[in-house]
Coordinates of C-alpha atoms in Angstrom, one line a residue:
M28 CA 0.2 0.1 -0.1
A29 CA 2.9 2.2 0.9
K30 CA 4.5 1.7 -2.7
K31 CA 1.2 2.6 -4.4
N32 CA 0.8 5.9 -2.3
D33 CA 4.4 6.9 -3.2
S34 CA 3.8 6.3 -6.7
L35 CA 0.3 8.1 -6.8
E36 CA 2.4 11.0 -5.2
R37 CA 5.2 10.8 -7.6
S38 CA 2.6 10.8 -10.4
K39 CA 0.8 14.0 -8.8
W40 CA 4.1 16.0 -8.8
I41 CA 4.9 15.0 -12.3
F42 CA 1.5 16.1 -13.4
L43 CA 1.6 19.2 -11.6
G44 CA 5.2 19.9 -13.1
F45 CA 3.8 19.3 -16.4
I46 CA 0.8 21.7 -16.0
F47 CA 3.2 24.5 -14.5
A48 CA 5.7 23.8 -17.6
L49 CA 2.4 24.4 -20.1
I50 CA 1.1 27.6 -18.4
I51 CA 4.8 29.1 -18.3
S52 CA 5.3 28.1 -22.3
T53 CA 1.7 29.4 -22.9
G54 CA 2.5 32.7 -21.4
I55 CA 5.9 33.3 -23.3
L56 CA 4.3 32.2 -26.6
L57 CA 1.4 34.7 -26.1
T58 CA 3.9 37.6 -24.7
K59 CA 5.8 37.2 -28.0
A60 CA 2.9 36.9 -30.5
F61 CA 1.3 40.4 -28.9
N62 CA 4.8 42.3 -28.5
S63 CA 5.9 41.5 -32.2
E64 CA 5.4 43.2 -35.6
P65 CA 5.3 41.4 -38.9
P66 CA 8.5 39.7 -40.4
N67 CA 9.1 42.5 -42.8
Y68 CA 8.8 45.4 -40.2
P69 CA 11.5 48.2 -40.5
T70 CA 14.0 48.0 -38.0
N71 CA 15.1 51.6 -38.0
P72 CA 13.2 55.0 -38.1
R73 CA 13.7 55.9 -41.8
G74 CA 12.2 52.6 -42.7
V75 CA 9.3 53.1 -40.3
V76 CA 8.5 56.7 -41.8
N77 CA 9.0 55.6 -45.6
D78 CA 6.8 52.4 -45.1
F79 CA 4.2 54.2 -43.2
Y80 CA 4.0 57.4 -45.9
T81 CA 4.3 54.7 -48.8
W82 CA 1.2 52.9 -47.3
Y83 CA -0.6 56.0 -46.5
I84 CA -0.3 57.8 -49.8
E85 CA -1.4 54.5 -51.6
C86 CA -4.3 54.0 -49.4
L87 CA -5.4 57.5 -50.1
N88 CA -5.0 57.2 -53.7
S89 CA -7.0 54.0 -53.8
G90 CA -9.8 55.8 -52.3
S91 CA -9.9 53.4 -49.3
N92 CA -10.7 54.2 -45.8
C93 CA -7.2 54.6 -44.2
D94 CA -7.7 53.8 -40.6
L95 CA -4.7 54.8 -38.8
S96 CA -5.6 53.1 -35.7
Q97 CA -5.1 49.8 -37.3
S98 CA -1.7 50.8 -38.6
N99 CA 1.5 49.1 -36.9
F100 CA 3.7 52.2 -37.6
L101 CA 1.9 54.7 -35.4
S102 CA 2.0 54.4 -31.4
R103 CA -1.5 54.4 -29.7
S104 CA -1.0 57.7 -28.2
F105 CA -0.2 59.2 -31.5
T106 CA -3.3 57.8 -33.0
S107 CA -5.7 59.0 -30.5
N108 CA -3.9 62.6 -30.5
I109 CA -4.4 62.6 -34.2
E110 CA -8.1 61.8 -33.9
E111 CA -8.6 64.4 -31.1
R112 CA -6.6 67.2 -32.6
K113 CA -8.0 66.4 -36.3
V114 CA -4.4 66.8 -37.8
T115 CA -3.7 65.4 -41.3
I116 CA -0.9 63.0 -41.2
V117 CA 0.5 64.6 -44.5
C118 CA 0.2 68.1 -43.5
S119 CA -1.5 69.3 -46.8
K120 CA -5.0 70.2 -47.9
D121 CA -4.3 69.1 -51.4
P122 CA -3.8 65.4 -52.2
V123 CA 0.4 64.2 -51.7
E124 CA 1.9 62.7 -54.7
E125 CA 5.3 62.0 -53.3
F126 CA 7.3 62.3 -50.2
E127 CA 11.3 62.6 -49.5
I128 CA 12.8 61.8 -46.2
D129 CA 15.9 64.1 -45.4
E130 CA 17.7 64.1 -42.4
V131 CA 17.0 61.2 -39.7
T132 CA 18.9 61.6 -36.1
I133 CA 18.5 59.0 -33.4
D134 CA 19.1 59.5 -29.7
H135 CA 18.9 56.1 -27.9
D136 CA 15.1 55.4 -27.8
S137 CA 13.9 58.5 -29.7
A138 CA 14.4 59.8 -33.3
I139 CA 13.5 62.8 -35.5
A140 CA 12.9 62.3 -39.1
H141 CA 12.3 65.4 -41.7
V142 CA 10.0 64.8 -44.5
H143 CA 8.8 66.7 -47.5
A144 CA 5.4 65.8 -48.8
I145 CA 4.8 67.2 -52.3
S146 CA 1.3 67.9 -53.3
S147 CA -0.6 67.7 -56.6
T148 CA -0.4 71.6 -56.7
S149 CA 3.5 71.4 -56.2
T150 CA 3.2 72.8 -52.7
V151 CA 5.8 71.2 -50.5
S152 CA 4.9 70.5 -46.8
H153 CA 7.6 69.9 -44.1
I154 CA 6.9 67.3 -41.7
K155 CA 8.8 66.8 -38.6
V156 CA 8.1 63.1 -37.4
R157 CA 9.3 62.2 -33.8
L158 CA 9.7 58.4 -33.3
T159 CA 10.1 56.4 -30.0
K160 CA 10.9 52.9 -29.3
V161 CA 7.8 51.0 -27.8
R162 CA 8.9 47.6 -26.3
G163 CA 11.9 47.8 -28.7
I164 CA 9.7 48.5 -32.0
W165 CA 10.2 52.0 -33.6
K166 CA 6.8 53.7 -33.7
M167 CA 5.9 57.3 -35.1
N168 CA 4.7 59.2 -31.9
D169 CA 4.2 62.7 -33.1
L170 CA 4.6 65.3 -36.0
T171 CA 4.7 68.9 -36.5
C172 CA 3.7 70.6 -39.9
G173 CA 5.4 73.5 -41.6
H174 CA 5.2 74.9 -45.3
D175 CA 7.2 76.6 -48.0

């Protein structure tokens, strides 16, 4: 009887150990899944700004509803700030046909990119984009508009 109880006790601890390992593994996998970007996500501020404006201008030109809250390139605080202030992300009243990224400066976990948005009327808007790292991933966090 003592051997049967020892065997039962050992089986109980093995089962509990298995359950504990399963819970830890699931937590690690979920954390990685929710804190990661698609495999082709840019690894530097210039790439984030370039990919965002490429997507956004193509989206506008296609006549689609460009839902900024669904963009991987913007921080959550920036998305809500844009909606509150009714700021245009391209800093132009006219349709933007192209953009150029000039200087990008990086200081630890923050960066600034200077962008020129060129509209269909050849008006050039200067956009100062601020980026920050959110859990190690570069995100656009704010912008300031200026014009020629």
